[in-house]
Amino acid sequence: MPTQAVDATIAECLAQAQSDSLEVRISALTTLSALTRLSSHNRDLLAHSQHALPLLLGLCHSDPTLPLALSVLLHLSLNPNLKQPLAAVPGFVPRLKSLVLSPSASTQAAKFAASLICSLAMHDKNKAPLGVAGAVRTVVDALGCSAARPHVLSSLAELVQFHGNCTLAVGAGAVPVLVRILGGPAEDLGATCVVVLARMARFEEGIQAIRQVEGVVGALVDCLRRGCMASKQSAMEVLARLLEESDELMREAAGRDDFSSLLADLSIGGSTKLREKAGLLMKMMESSDLDWDVEGKPARGGNSMRLDGERRDDGASVACKNTSTADGSPPLHYTKQ
């Protein structure tokens, strides 16, 4: 559709969106949503139309038009050049926060609102203002109860990349909630949780908060066993930071039945970064004050996690027995000779 024709359609829809007739308002918003779904050019035309953004925000306060108005705003937020102007619209972020937390808001409206926070947070210059406006506290509070939890987690993943927002998330109690979700049955949510934890672990207050949560090592090791490649990589990043400063957590991880063989498998068959992290963890365990029995479990003594027939402190030797994994790479298992 030529630009002139789109301009005319947009102007007509904006006029109709102010009609007293609900049917006319819904029809106008449906047309605007269709125009902006796939076309970045149409999004720019709508966003720069006079009074368009305040009008769309106003329609977010009326239940019948709320989902459609939010869908149009979400489409607009996909344009990188529109993320800052949208975040700066007076009252917009507070309205999104209230929708995410409101028990009376529909699931669809809460999902749109959380998705909008996530989209706006993708612009680096929006991260700090969103944190100051209370978006971090909102998404953390919504983790425990919101029907839009996957969208809320995505928002948090974007927000905590800014150091100040990580501090806010820790203060709001995000870490124990994230670990609890990670250890739960919902693997799709757990995958996002471990990404958020890895991003928080880059900052000192983040890793300190993670270290204090009981059961976090077990949850991360389980993620190494059953997660997707990206989840395993994030879990490995967090584990490396946790274990490098704590012998107690090192012993807890090593006490897991298959931890040593799991690391050996990942050091061979994982992605490049995952192999590097697995190798680093193995070296950390070798240089620790833990000794290893023939089943790969820690025992007090020297610092031996030896492979390829190297001697143990008790005179026994450890040999590597090769079996086949799904990808054909040989995991390492320890047998006493």
PDB file of N, CA, C and O in Angstrom, residues 68-99:
ATOM      1  N   LEU A  68      -6.224  -5.151  22.234  1.00  0.00           N
ATOM      2  CA  LEU A  68      -5.901  -4.647  20.895  1.00  0.00           C
ATOM      3  C   LEU A  68      -4.959  -3.451  20.966  1.00  0.00           C
ATOM      4  O   LEU A  68      -4.008  -3.343  20.179  1.00  0.00           O
ATOM      5  N   ALA A  69      -5.201  -2.538  21.895  1.00  0.00           N
ATOM      6  CA  ALA A  69      -4.324  -1.374  22.037  1.00  0.00           C
ATOM      7  C   ALA A  69      -2.912  -1.817  22.433  1.00  0.00           C
ATOM      8  O   ALA A  69      -1.922  -1.301  21.907  1.00  0.00           O
ATOM      9  N   LEU A  70      -2.823  -2.790  23.334  1.00  0.00           N
ATOM     10  CA  LEU A  70      -1.509  -3.305  23.732  1.00  0.00           C
ATOM     11  C   LEU A  70      -0.804  -3.995  22.571  1.00  0.00           C
ATOM     12  O   LEU A  70       0.418  -3.888  22.418  1.00  0.00           O
ATOM     13  N   SER A  71      -1.560  -4.700  21.736  1.00  0.00           N
ATOM     14  CA  SER A  71      -0.933  -5.376  20.596  1.00  0.00           C
ATOM     15  C   SER A  71      -0.346  -4.371  19.619  1.00  0.00           C
ATOM     16  O   SER A  71       0.746  -4.579  19.075  1.00  0.00           O
ATOM     17  N   VAL A  72      -1.050  -3.255  19.402  1.00  0.00           N
ATOM     18  CA  VAL A  72      -0.522  -2.214  18.518  1.00  0.00           C
ATOM     19  C   VAL A  72       0.749  -1.615  19.110  1.00  0.00           C
ATOM     20  O   VAL A  72       1.757  -1.432  18.411  1.00  0.00           O
ATOM     21  N   LEU A  73       0.737  -1.336  20.406  1.00  0.00           N
ATOM     22  CA  LEU A  73       1.918  -0.770  21.062  1.00  0.00           C
ATOM     23  C   LEU A  73       3.086  -1.748  21.042  1.00  0.00           C
ATOM     24  O   LEU A  73       4.244  -1.341  20.871  1.00  0.00           O
ATOM     25  N   LEU A  74       2.786  -3.036  21.201  1.00  0.00           N
ATOM     26  CA  LEU A  74       3.855  -4.039  21.133  1.00  0.00           C
ATOM     27  C   LEU A  74       4.478  -4.067  19.740  1.00  0.00           C
ATOM     28  O   LEU A  74       5.705  -4.155  19.602  1.00  0.00           O
ATOM     29  N   HIS A  75       3.637  -3.971  18.717  1.00  0.00           N
ATOM     30  CA  HIS A  75       4.172  -3.911  17.351  1.00  0.00           C
ATOM     31  C   HIS A  75       5.075  -2.688  17.172  1.00  0.00           C
ATOM     32  O   HIS A  75       6.155  -2.790  16.570  1.00  0.00           O
ATOM     33  N   LEU A  76       4.644  -1.553  17.688  1.00  0.00           N
ATOM     34  CA  LEU A  76       5.460  -0.343  17.565  1.00  0.00           C
ATOM     35  C   LEU A  76       6.807  -0.515  18.260  1.00  0.00           C
ATOM     36  O   LEU A  76       7.841  -0.035  17.771  1.00  0.00           O
ATOM     37  N   SER A  77       6.811  -1.215  19.394  1.00  0.00           N
ATOM     38  CA  SER A  77       8.046  -1.358  20.171  1.00  0.00           C
ATOM     39  C   SER A  77       9.080  -2.229  19.476  1.00  0.00           C
ATOM     40  O   SER A  77      10.246  -2.274  19.894  1.00  0.00           O
ATOM     41  N   LEU A  78       8.679  -2.929  18.423  1.00  0.00           N
ATOM     42  CA  LEU A  78       9.629  -3.766  17.692  1.00  0.00           C
ATOM     43  C   LEU A  78      10.624  -2.937  16.891  1.00  0.00           C
ATOM     44  O   LEU A  78      11.708  -3.409  16.561  1.00  0.00           O
ATOM     45  N   ASN A  79      10.267  -1.699  16.587  1.00  0.00           N
ATOM     46  CA  ASN A  79      11.198  -0.813  15.877  1.00  0.00           C
ATOM     47  C   ASN A  79      12.203  -0.239  16.872  1.00  0.00           C
ATOM     48  O   ASN A  79      11.810   0.432  17.833  1.00  0.00           O
ATOM     49  N   PRO A  80      13.494  -0.465  16.668  1.00  0.00           N
ATOM     50  CA  PRO A  80      14.499   0.041  17.622  1.00  0.00           C
ATOM     51  C   PRO A  80      14.403   1.535  17.875  1.00  0.00           C
ATOM     52  O   PRO A  80      14.611   1.991  19.010  1.00  0.00           O
ATOM     53  N   ASN A  81      14.067   2.312  16.852  1.00  0.00           N
ATOM     54  CA  ASN A  81      14.009   3.770  17.011  1.00  0.00           C
ATOM     55  C   ASN A  81      12.793   4.228  17.813  1.00  0.00           C
ATOM     56  O   ASN A  81      12.711   5.397  18.205  1.00  0.00           O
ATOM     57  N   LEU A  82      11.849   3.324  18.062  1.00  0.00           N
ATOM     58  CA  LEU A  82      10.636   3.708  18.793  1.00  0.00           C
ATOM     59  C   LEU A  82      10.657   3.263  20.263  1.00  0.00           C
ATOM     60  O   LEU A  82       9.771   3.651  21.027  1.00  0.00           O
ATOM     61  N   LYS A  83      11.648   2.479  20.653  1.00  0.00           N
ATOM     62  CA  LYS A  83      11.661   1.958  22.025  1.00  0.00           C
ATOM     63  C   LYS A  83      11.808   3.077  23.063  1.00  0.00           C
ATOM     64  O   LYS A  83      11.109   3.076  24.082  1.00  0.00           O
ATOM     65  N   GLN A  84      12.708   4.011  22.811  1.00  0.00           N
ATOM     66  CA  GLN A  84      12.863   5.118  23.763  1.00  0.00           C
ATOM     67  C   GLN A  84      11.653   6.043  23.805  1.00  0.00           C
ATOM     68  O   GLN A  84      11.179   6.381  24.900  1.00  0.00           O
ATOM     69  N   PRO A  85      11.130   6.483  22.652  1.00  0.00           N
ATOM     70  CA  PRO A  85       9.936   7.333  22.703  1.00  0.00           C
ATOM     71  C   PRO A  85       8.766   6.665  23.414  1.00  0.00           C
ATOM     72  O   PRO A  85       8.028   7.331  24.157  1.00  0.00           O
ATOM     73  N   LEU A  86       8.582   5.367  23.211  1.00  0.00           N
ATOM     74  CA  LEU A  86       7.480   4.675  23.885  1.00  0.00           C
ATOM     75  C   LEU A  86       7.688   4.645  25.396  1.00  0.00           C
ATOM     76  O   LEU A  86       6.755   4.903  26.165  1.00  0.00           O
ATOM     77  N   ALA A  87       8.902   4.337  25.829  1.00  0.00           N
ATOM     78  CA  ALA A  87       9.185   4.275  27.260  1.00  0.00           C
ATOM     79  C   ALA A  87       9.015   5.631  27.928  1.00  0.00           C
ATOM     80  O   ALA A  87       8.756   5.709  29.139  1.00  0.00           O
ATOM     81  N   ALA A  88       9.159   6.692  27.134  1.00  0.00           N
ATOM     82  CA  ALA A  88       9.075   8.049  27.685  1.00  0.00           C
ATOM     83  C   ALA A  88       7.649   8.591  27.718  1.00  0.00           C
ATOM     84  O   ALA A  88       7.417   9.675  28.269  1.00  0.00           O
ATOM     85  N   VAL A  89       6.676   7.872  27.146  1.00  0.00           N
ATOM     86  CA  VAL A  89       5.290   8.350  27.169  1.00  0.00           C
ATOM     87  C   VAL A  89       4.803   8.382  28.616  1.00  0.00           C
ATOM     88  O   VAL A  89       4.839   7.361  29.307  1.00  0.00           O
ATOM     89  N   PRO A  90       4.365   9.528  29.112  1.00  0.00           N
ATOM     90  CA  PRO A  90       3.930   9.620  30.513  1.00  0.00           C
ATOM     91  C   PRO A  90       2.846   8.597  30.849  1.00  0.00           C
ATOM     92  O   PRO A  90       1.855   8.467  30.133  1.00  0.00           O
ATOM     93  N   GLY A  91       3.069   7.871  31.908  1.00  0.00           N
ATOM     94  CA  GLY A  91       2.079   6.911  32.387  1.00  0.00           C
ATOM     95  C   GLY A  91       2.143   5.541  31.743  1.00  0.00           C
ATOM     96  O   GLY A  91       1.430   4.625  32.174  1.00  0.00           O
ATOM     97  N   PHE A  92       2.997   5.372  30.716  1.00  0.00           N
ATOM     98  CA  PHE A  92       3.007   4.103  29.992  1.00  0.00           C
ATOM     99  C   PHE A  92       3.604   2.970  30.832  1.00  0.00           C
ATOM    100  O   PHE A  92       2.977   1.917  31.014  1.00  0.00           O
ATOM    101  N   VAL A  93       4.794   3.168  31.377  1.00  0.00           N
ATOM    102  CA  VAL A  93       5.430   2.116  32.178  1.00  0.00           C
ATOM    103  C   VAL A  93       4.618   1.799  33.439  1.00  0.00           C
ATOM    104  O   VAL A  93       4.416   0.619  33.764  1.00  0.00           O
ATOM    105  N   PRO A  94       4.104   2.804  34.166  1.00  0.00           N
ATOM    106  CA  PRO A  94       3.245   2.475  35.311  1.00  0.00           C
ATOM    107  C   PRO A  94       2.022   1.631  34.927  1.00  0.00           C
ATOM    108  O   PRO A  94       1.618   0.742  35.679  1.00  0.00           O
ATOM    109  N   ARG A  95       1.442   1.912  33.758  1.00  0.00           N
ATOM    110  CA  ARG A  95       0.287   1.123  33.320  1.00  0.00           C
ATOM    111  C   ARG A  95       0.696  -0.321  33.039  1.00  0.00           C
ATOM    112  O   ARG A  95      -0.025  -1.263  33.398  1.00  0.00           O
ATOM    113  N   LEU A  96       1.844  -0.514  32.416  1.00  0.00           N
ATOM    114  CA  LEU A  96       2.320  -1.869  32.150  1.00  0.00           C
ATOM    115  C   LEU A  96       2.565  -2.626  33.450  1.00  0.00           C
ATOM    116  O   LEU A  96       2.208  -3.801  33.577  1.00  0.00           O
ATOM    117  N   LYS A  97       3.166  -1.942  34.430  1.00  0.00           N
ATOM    118  CA  LYS A  97       3.422  -2.575  35.724  1.00  0.00           C
ATOM    119  C   LYS A  97       2.122  -3.021  36.389  1.00  0.00           C
ATOM    120  O   LYS A  97       2.027  -4.134  36.924  1.00  0.00           O
ATOM    121  N   SER A  98       1.127  -2.166  36.343  1.00  0.00           N
ATOM    122  CA  SER A  98      -0.140  -2.502  37.005  1.00  0.00           C
ATOM    123  C   SER A  98      -0.818  -3.684  36.318  1.00  0.00           C
ATOM    124  O   SER A  98      -1.436  -4.530  36.969  1.00  0.00           O
ATOM    125  N   LEU A  99      -0.689  -3.784  35.011  1.00  0.00           N
ATOM    126  CA  LEU A  99      -1.312  -4.891  34.282  1.00  0.00           C
ATOM    127  C   LEU A  99      -0.614  -6.217  34.578  1.00  0.00           C
ATOM    128  O   LEU A  99      -1.263  -7.264  34.670  1.00  0.00           O
TER     129      LEU A  99
END
